[in-house]
Amino acid sequence: PCSVILQVLREMASVYNSSSAFATKVFSKTTAEARRNVLRLYRAALKEVPNIIRNYSLELPVAQMRQVIRQDFLRQKDIRDPVIIDTLVFKGTGELEEAKLIWKTNSHIMRYFAPQPKKQSLLSDATSALTGGR
Protein backbone atom coordinates (compact mmCIF):
# COMPACT_ATOMS: atom_id res chain seq x y z
CA PRO A 1 0.00 0.00 0.00
CA CYS A 2 2.77 2.48 0.85
CA SER A 3 4.53 1.88 -2.46
CA VAL A 4 1.26 2.55 -4.30
CA ILE A 5 0.83 5.82 -2.42
CA LEU A 6 4.42 6.84 -3.17
CA GLN A 7 3.90 6.02 -6.84
CA VAL A 8 0.74 8.14 -6.98
CA LEU A 9 2.57 11.00 -5.25
CA ARG A 10 5.44 10.74 -7.71
CA GLU A 11 3.02 10.86 -10.65
CA MET A 12 1.26 13.88 -9.14
CA ALA A 13 4.63 15.52 -8.58
CA SER A 14 5.60 15.08 -12.21
CA VAL A 15 2.51 17.07 -13.18
CA TYR A 16 3.33 19.82 -10.66
CA ASN A 17 4.55 22.95 -12.35
CA SER A 18 4.68 26.43 -10.92
CA SER A 19 5.73 29.80 -12.25
CA SER A 20 7.43 30.62 -8.95
CA ALA A 21 11.15 31.30 -8.99
CA PHE A 22 11.46 29.12 -5.88
CA ALA A 23 9.44 26.18 -7.15
CA THR A 24 11.12 22.82 -7.21
CA LYS A 25 9.82 19.59 -8.57
CA VAL A 26 8.74 17.26 -5.85
CA PHE A 27 10.46 13.93 -5.21
CA SER A 28 14.02 14.03 -6.42
CA LYS A 29 15.51 10.86 -7.82
CA THR A 30 18.76 11.16 -5.87
CA THR A 31 19.92 12.63 -2.61
CA ALA A 32 22.24 14.97 -4.55
CA GLU A 33 19.28 16.37 -6.47
CA ALA A 34 17.34 16.83 -3.22
CA ARG A 35 20.38 18.58 -1.72
CA ARG A 36 20.43 21.04 -4.63
CA ASN A 37 16.77 21.82 -3.99
CA VAL A 38 17.49 22.39 -0.28
CA LEU A 39 20.34 24.76 -1.10
CA ARG A 40 18.17 26.61 -3.61
CA LEU A 41 15.46 27.11 -0.97
CA TYR A 42 18.05 28.09 1.67
CA ARG A 43 19.58 30.76 -0.56
CA ALA A 44 16.16 32.06 -1.59
CA ALA A 45 15.10 32.31 2.07
CA LEU A 46 18.25 34.19 3.04
CA LYS A 47 17.84 36.60 0.13
CA GLU A 48 14.22 37.27 1.07
CA VAL A 49 14.98 38.32 4.69
CA PRO A 50 15.44 42.07 3.97
CA ASN A 51 12.17 42.13 2.03
CA ILE A 52 10.34 40.36 4.84
CA ILE A 53 11.69 42.90 7.34
CA ARG A 54 10.52 45.77 5.13
CA ASN A 55 7.12 44.25 4.21
CA TYR A 56 6.20 43.31 7.77
CA SER A 57 7.81 46.36 9.46
CA LEU A 58 9.88 44.17 11.73
CA GLU A 59 12.49 45.50 14.11
CA LEU A 60 14.61 42.35 14.07
CA PRO A 61 18.16 42.46 12.71
CA VAL A 62 18.84 40.70 9.42
CA ALA A 63 21.61 38.63 11.01
CA GLN A 64 19.28 37.27 13.70
CA MET A 65 16.62 36.28 11.16
CA ARG A 66 19.21 34.59 8.95
CA GLN A 67 20.57 32.75 11.99
CA VAL A 68 17.09 31.38 12.77
CA ILE A 69 16.72 30.18 9.18
CA ARG A 70 20.17 28.59 9.32
CA GLN A 71 19.35 26.78 12.58
CA ASP A 72 16.08 25.54 11.09
CA PHE A 73 17.91 24.03 8.12
CA LEU A 74 20.68 22.55 10.28
CA ARG A 75 18.11 20.88 12.53
CA GLN A 76 17.12 18.70 9.55
CA LYS A 77 20.65 18.00 8.26
CA ASP A 78 20.67 14.28 9.14
CA ILE A 79 17.69 13.38 6.96
CA ARG A 80 18.83 11.25 4.01
CA ASP A 81 15.57 10.09 2.39
CA PRO A 82 14.97 12.14 -0.81
CA VAL A 83 11.18 11.86 -0.46
CA ILE A 84 11.24 13.32 3.06
CA ILE A 85 13.74 16.00 2.03
CA ASP A 86 11.60 17.02 -0.93
CA THR A 87 8.49 17.12 1.23
CA LEU A 88 10.26 19.49 3.62
CA VAL A 89 11.47 21.60 0.67
CA PHE A 90 7.93 21.74 -0.69
CA LYS A 91 6.56 22.91 2.67
CA GLY A 92 9.40 25.41 3.11
CA THR A 93 8.84 26.78 -0.37
CA GLY A 94 5.17 27.29 0.43
CA GLU A 95 5.99 29.08 3.68
CA LEU A 96 8.47 31.34 1.91
CA GLU A 97 6.01 32.14 -0.87
CA GLU A 98 3.30 33.02 1.66
CA ALA A 99 5.68 35.33 3.52
CA LYS A 100 6.87 36.86 0.26
CA LEU A 101 3.33 37.52 -0.98
CA ILE A 102 2.37 38.98 2.43
CA TRP A 103 -0.24 36.30 3.06
CA LYS A 104 0.99 35.90 6.61
CA THR A 105 0.36 38.23 9.51
CA ASN A 106 3.06 39.76 11.70
CA SER A 107 2.25 37.26 14.44
CA HIS A 108 2.97 34.36 12.06
CA ILE A 109 6.34 35.84 11.17
CA MET A 110 7.24 36.74 14.75
CA ARG A 111 6.29 33.27 15.97
CA TYR A 112 8.89 31.86 13.61
CA PHE A 113 11.68 34.37 14.23
CA ALA A 114 11.20 35.33 17.90
CA PRO A 115 13.19 33.36 20.49
CA GLN A 116 11.18 30.37 21.67
CA PRO A 117 10.94 29.62 25.41
CA LYS A 118 12.39 26.24 26.33
CA LYS A 119 9.72 23.58 26.73
CA GLN A 120 9.76 21.49 29.85
CA SER A 121 9.28 17.79 29.55
CA LEU A 122 6.27 16.04 31.04
CA LEU A 123 8.55 14.43 33.59
CA SER A 124 9.88 17.77 34.83
CA ASP A 125 6.32 19.16 34.95
CA ALA A 126 5.18 16.19 37.02
CA THR A 127 8.22 16.43 39.28
CA SER A 128 7.70 20.13 39.94
CA ALA A 129 4.01 19.52 40.64
CA LEU A 130 4.83 16.79 43.18
CA THR A 131 7.55 18.80 44.89
CA GLY A 132 5.54 22.00 44.91
CA GLY A 133 7.92 23.78 42.51
CA ARG A 134 10.95 23.37 44.79
PDB file of C-alpha atoms in Angstrom:
ATOM      1  CA  PRO A   1       0.000   0.000   0.000  1.00  0.00           C
ATOM      2  CA  CYS A   2       2.772   2.478   0.849  1.00  0.00           C
ATOM      3  CA  SER A   3       4.531   1.879  -2.458  1.00  0.00           C
ATOM      4  CA  VAL A   4       1.264   2.553  -4.299  1.00  0.00           C
ATOM      5  CA  ILE A   5       0.825   5.817  -2.415  1.00  0.00           C
ATOM      6  CA  LEU A   6       4.417   6.843  -3.167  1.00  0.00           C
ATOM      7  CA  GLN A   7       3.905   6.023  -6.843  1.00  0.00           C
ATOM      8  CA  VAL A   8       0.744   8.143  -6.977  1.00  0.00           C
ATOM      9  CA  LEU A   9       2.571  11.001  -5.247  1.00  0.00           C
ATOM     10  CA  ARG A  10       5.443  10.739  -7.714  1.00  0.00           C
ATOM     11  CA  GLU A  11       3.018  10.863 -10.649  1.00  0.00           C
ATOM     12  CA  MET A  12       1.261  13.876  -9.142  1.00  0.00           C
ATOM     13  CA  ALA A  13       4.631  15.516  -8.576  1.00  0.00           C
ATOM     14  CA  SER A  14       5.600  15.075 -12.208  1.00  0.00           C
ATOM     15  CA  VAL A  15       2.514  17.070 -13.176  1.00  0.00           C
ATOM     16  CA  TYR A  16       3.330  19.815 -10.662  1.00  0.00           C
ATOM     17  CA  ASN A  17       4.552  22.954 -12.353  1.00  0.00           C
ATOM     18  CA  SER A  18       4.684  26.432 -10.919  1.00  0.00           C
ATOM     19  CA  SER A  19       5.735  29.801 -12.253  1.00  0.00           C
ATOM     20  CA  SER A  20       7.430  30.617  -8.952  1.00  0.00           C
ATOM     21  CA  ALA A  21      11.149  31.296  -8.993  1.00  0.00           C
ATOM     22  CA  PHE A  22      11.457  29.117  -5.884  1.00  0.00           C
ATOM     23  CA  ALA A  23       9.443  26.180  -7.152  1.00  0.00           C
ATOM     24  CA  THR A  24      11.115  22.820  -7.212  1.00  0.00           C
ATOM     25  CA  LYS A  25       9.824  19.591  -8.573  1.00  0.00           C
ATOM     26  CA  VAL A  26       8.742  17.264  -5.850  1.00  0.00           C
ATOM     27  CA  PHE A  27      10.464  13.930  -5.207  1.00  0.00           C
ATOM     28  CA  SER A  28      14.018  14.028  -6.421  1.00  0.00           C
ATOM     29  CA  LYS A  29      15.512  10.863  -7.824  1.00  0.00           C
ATOM     30  CA  THR A  30      18.759  11.162  -5.870  1.00  0.00           C
ATOM     31  CA  THR A  31      19.923  12.626  -2.609  1.00  0.00           C
ATOM     32  CA  ALA A  32      22.240  14.970  -4.548  1.00  0.00           C
ATOM     33  CA  GLU A  33      19.277  16.373  -6.465  1.00  0.00           C
ATOM     34  CA  ALA A  34      17.345  16.825  -3.215  1.00  0.00           C
ATOM     35  CA  ARG A  35      20.379  18.579  -1.715  1.00  0.00           C
ATOM     36  CA  ARG A  36      20.427  21.037  -4.631  1.00  0.00           C
ATOM     37  CA  ASN A  37      16.768  21.816  -3.986  1.00  0.00           C
ATOM     38  CA  VAL A  38      17.485  22.386  -0.283  1.00  0.00           C
ATOM     39  CA  LEU A  39      20.338  24.760  -1.101  1.00  0.00           C
ATOM     40  CA  ARG A  40      18.166  26.609  -3.611  1.00  0.00           C
ATOM     41  CA  LEU A  41      15.463  27.107  -0.968  1.00  0.00           C
ATOM     42  CA  TYR A  42      18.049  28.094   1.665  1.00  0.00           C
ATOM     43  CA  ARG A  43      19.580  30.761  -0.564  1.00  0.00           C
ATOM     44  CA  ALA A  44      16.164  32.061  -1.587  1.00  0.00           C
ATOM     45  CA  ALA A  45      15.096  32.315   2.068  1.00  0.00           C
ATOM     46  CA  LEU A  46      18.254  34.191   3.042  1.00  0.00           C
ATOM     47  CA  LYS A  47      17.837  36.602   0.128  1.00  0.00           C
ATOM     48  CA  GLU A  48      14.219  37.265   1.074  1.00  0.00           C
ATOM     49  CA  VAL A  49      14.978  38.320   4.688  1.00  0.00           C
ATOM     50  CA  PRO A  50      15.439  42.067   3.974  1.00  0.00           C
ATOM     51  CA  ASN A  51      12.170  42.125   2.026  1.00  0.00           C
ATOM     52  CA  ILE A  52      10.339  40.358   4.845  1.00  0.00           C
ATOM     53  CA  ILE A  53      11.695  42.895   7.337  1.00  0.00           C
ATOM     54  CA  ARG A  54      10.519  45.767   5.132  1.00  0.00           C
ATOM     55  CA  ASN A  55       7.123  44.250   4.212  1.00  0.00           C
ATOM     56  CA  TYR A  56       6.196  43.308   7.773  1.00  0.00           C
ATOM     57  CA  SER A  57       7.811  46.363   9.458  1.00  0.00           C
ATOM     58  CA  LEU A  58       9.880  44.168  11.735  1.00  0.00           C
ATOM     59  CA  GLU A  59      12.495  45.504  14.107  1.00  0.00           C
ATOM     60  CA  LEU A  60      14.606  42.350  14.067  1.00  0.00           C
ATOM     61  CA  PRO A  61      18.155  42.462  12.714  1.00  0.00           C
ATOM     62  CA  VAL A  62      18.841  40.700   9.420  1.00  0.00           C
ATOM     63  CA  ALA A  63      21.608  38.629  11.010  1.00  0.00           C
ATOM     64  CA  GLN A  64      19.277  37.274  13.702  1.00  0.00           C
ATOM     65  CA  MET A  65      16.623  36.279  11.161  1.00  0.00           C
ATOM     66  CA  ARG A  66      19.207  34.594   8.953  1.00  0.00           C
ATOM     67  CA  GLN A  67      20.568  32.745  11.986  1.00  0.00           C
ATOM     68  CA  VAL A  68      17.086  31.380  12.774  1.00  0.00           C
ATOM     69  CA  ILE A  69      16.720  30.180   9.179  1.00  0.00           C
ATOM     70  CA  ARG A  70      20.167  28.587   9.317  1.00  0.00           C
ATOM     71  CA  GLN A  71      19.346  26.783  12.579  1.00  0.00           C
ATOM     72  CA  ASP A  72      16.084  25.537  11.091  1.00  0.00           C
ATOM     73  CA  PHE A  73      17.910  24.032   8.115  1.00  0.00           C
ATOM     74  CA  LEU A  74      20.677  22.551  10.279  1.00  0.00           C
ATOM     75  CA  ARG A  75      18.111  20.879  12.529  1.00  0.00           C
ATOM     76  CA  GLN A  76      17.125  18.700   9.552  1.00  0.00           C
ATOM     77  CA  LYS A  77      20.650  17.995   8.256  1.00  0.00           C
ATOM     78  CA  ASP A  78      20.672  14.280   9.145  1.00  0.00           C
ATOM     79  CA  ILE A  79      17.693  13.380   6.962  1.00  0.00           C
ATOM     80  CA  ARG A  80      18.834  11.253   4.009  1.00  0.00           C
ATOM     81  CA  ASP A  81      15.570  10.094   2.389  1.00  0.00           C
ATOM     82  CA  PRO A  82      14.969  12.140  -0.811  1.00  0.00           C
ATOM     83  CA  VAL A  83      11.182  11.861  -0.461  1.00  0.00           C
ATOM     84  CA  ILE A  84      11.235  13.324   3.057  1.00  0.00           C
ATOM     85  CA  ILE A  85      13.736  15.997   2.027  1.00  0.00           C
ATOM     86  CA  ASP A  86      11.599  17.018  -0.927  1.00  0.00           C
ATOM     87  CA  THR A  87       8.486  17.119   1.229  1.00  0.00           C
ATOM     88  CA  LEU A  88      10.257  19.493   3.619  1.00  0.00           C
ATOM     89  CA  VAL A  89      11.475  21.598   0.673  1.00  0.00           C
ATOM     90  CA  PHE A  90       7.933  21.738  -0.691  1.00  0.00           C
ATOM     91  CA  LYS A  91       6.560  22.907   2.671  1.00  0.00           C
ATOM     92  CA  GLY A  92       9.396  25.407   3.108  1.00  0.00           C
ATOM     93  CA  THR A  93       8.843  26.784  -0.372  1.00  0.00           C
ATOM     94  CA  GLY A  94       5.171  27.294   0.429  1.00  0.00           C
ATOM     95  CA  GLU A  95       5.987  29.077   3.679  1.00  0.00           C
ATOM     96  CA  LEU A  96       8.473  31.336   1.912  1.00  0.00           C
ATOM     97  CA  GLU A  97       6.014  32.138  -0.871  1.00  0.00           C
ATOM     98  CA  GLU A  98       3.297  33.019   1.664  1.00  0.00           C
ATOM     99  CA  ALA A  99       5.676  35.328   3.519  1.00  0.00           C
ATOM    100  CA  LYS A 100       6.875  36.862   0.255  1.00  0.00           C
ATOM    101  CA  LEU A 101       3.334  37.518  -0.978  1.00  0.00           C
ATOM    102  CA  ILE A 102       2.370  38.984   2.432  1.00  0.00           C
ATOM    103  CA  TRP A 103      -0.240  36.301   3.062  1.00  0.00           C
ATOM    104  CA  LYS A 104       0.986  35.905   6.608  1.00  0.00           C
ATOM    105  CA  THR A 105       0.365  38.233   9.509  1.00  0.00           C
ATOM    106  CA  ASN A 106       3.055  39.764  11.704  1.00  0.00           C
ATOM    107  CA  SER A 107       2.251  37.260  14.442  1.00  0.00           C
ATOM    108  CA  HIS A 108       2.975  34.364  12.064  1.00  0.00           C
ATOM    109  CA  ILE A 109       6.338  35.842  11.169  1.00  0.00           C
ATOM    110  CA  MET A 110       7.240  36.744  14.753  1.00  0.00           C
ATOM    111  CA  ARG A 111       6.287  33.266  15.973  1.00  0.00           C
ATOM    112  CA  TYR A 112       8.894  31.861  13.606  1.00  0.00           C
ATOM    113  CA  PHE A 113      11.682  34.373  14.233  1.00  0.00           C
ATOM    114  CA  ALA A 114      11.202  35.329  17.903  1.00  0.00           C
ATOM    115  CA  PRO A 115      13.189  33.357  20.487  1.00  0.00           C
ATOM    116  CA  GLN A 116      11.177  30.373  21.671  1.00  0.00           C
ATOM    117  CA  PRO A 117      10.943  29.618  25.405  1.00  0.00           C
ATOM    118  CA  LYS A 118      12.390  26.244  26.329  1.00  0.00           C
ATOM    119  CA  LYS A 119       9.725  23.583  26.726  1.00  0.00           C
ATOM    120  CA  GLN A 120       9.764  21.493  29.848  1.00  0.00           C
ATOM    121  CA  SER A 121       9.278  17.789  29.548  1.00  0.00           C
ATOM    122  CA  LEU A 122       6.266  16.045  31.045  1.00  0.00           C
ATOM    123  CA  LEU A 123       8.551  14.434  33.592  1.00  0.00           C
ATOM    124  CA  SER A 124       9.879  17.766  34.827  1.00  0.00           C
ATOM    125  CA  ASP A 125       6.317  19.162  34.946  1.00  0.00           C
ATOM    126  CA  ALA A 126       5.176  16.187  37.021  1.00  0.00           C
ATOM    127  CA  THR A 127       8.223  16.428  39.282  1.00  0.00           C
ATOM    128  CA  SER A 128       7.702  20.132  39.938  1.00  0.00           C
ATOM    129  CA  ALA A 129       4.012  19.521  40.641  1.00  0.00           C
ATOM    130  CA  LEU A 130       4.828  16.794  43.181  1.00  0.00           C
ATOM    131  CA  THR A 131       7.550  18.799  44.894  1.00  0.00           C
ATOM    132  CA  GLY A 132       5.540  21.996  44.906  1.00  0.00           C
ATOM    133  CA  GLY A 133       7.920  23.778  42.509  1.00  0.00           C
ATOM    134  CA  ARG A 134      10.947  23.371  44.793  1.00  0.00           C
TER     135      ARG A 134
END
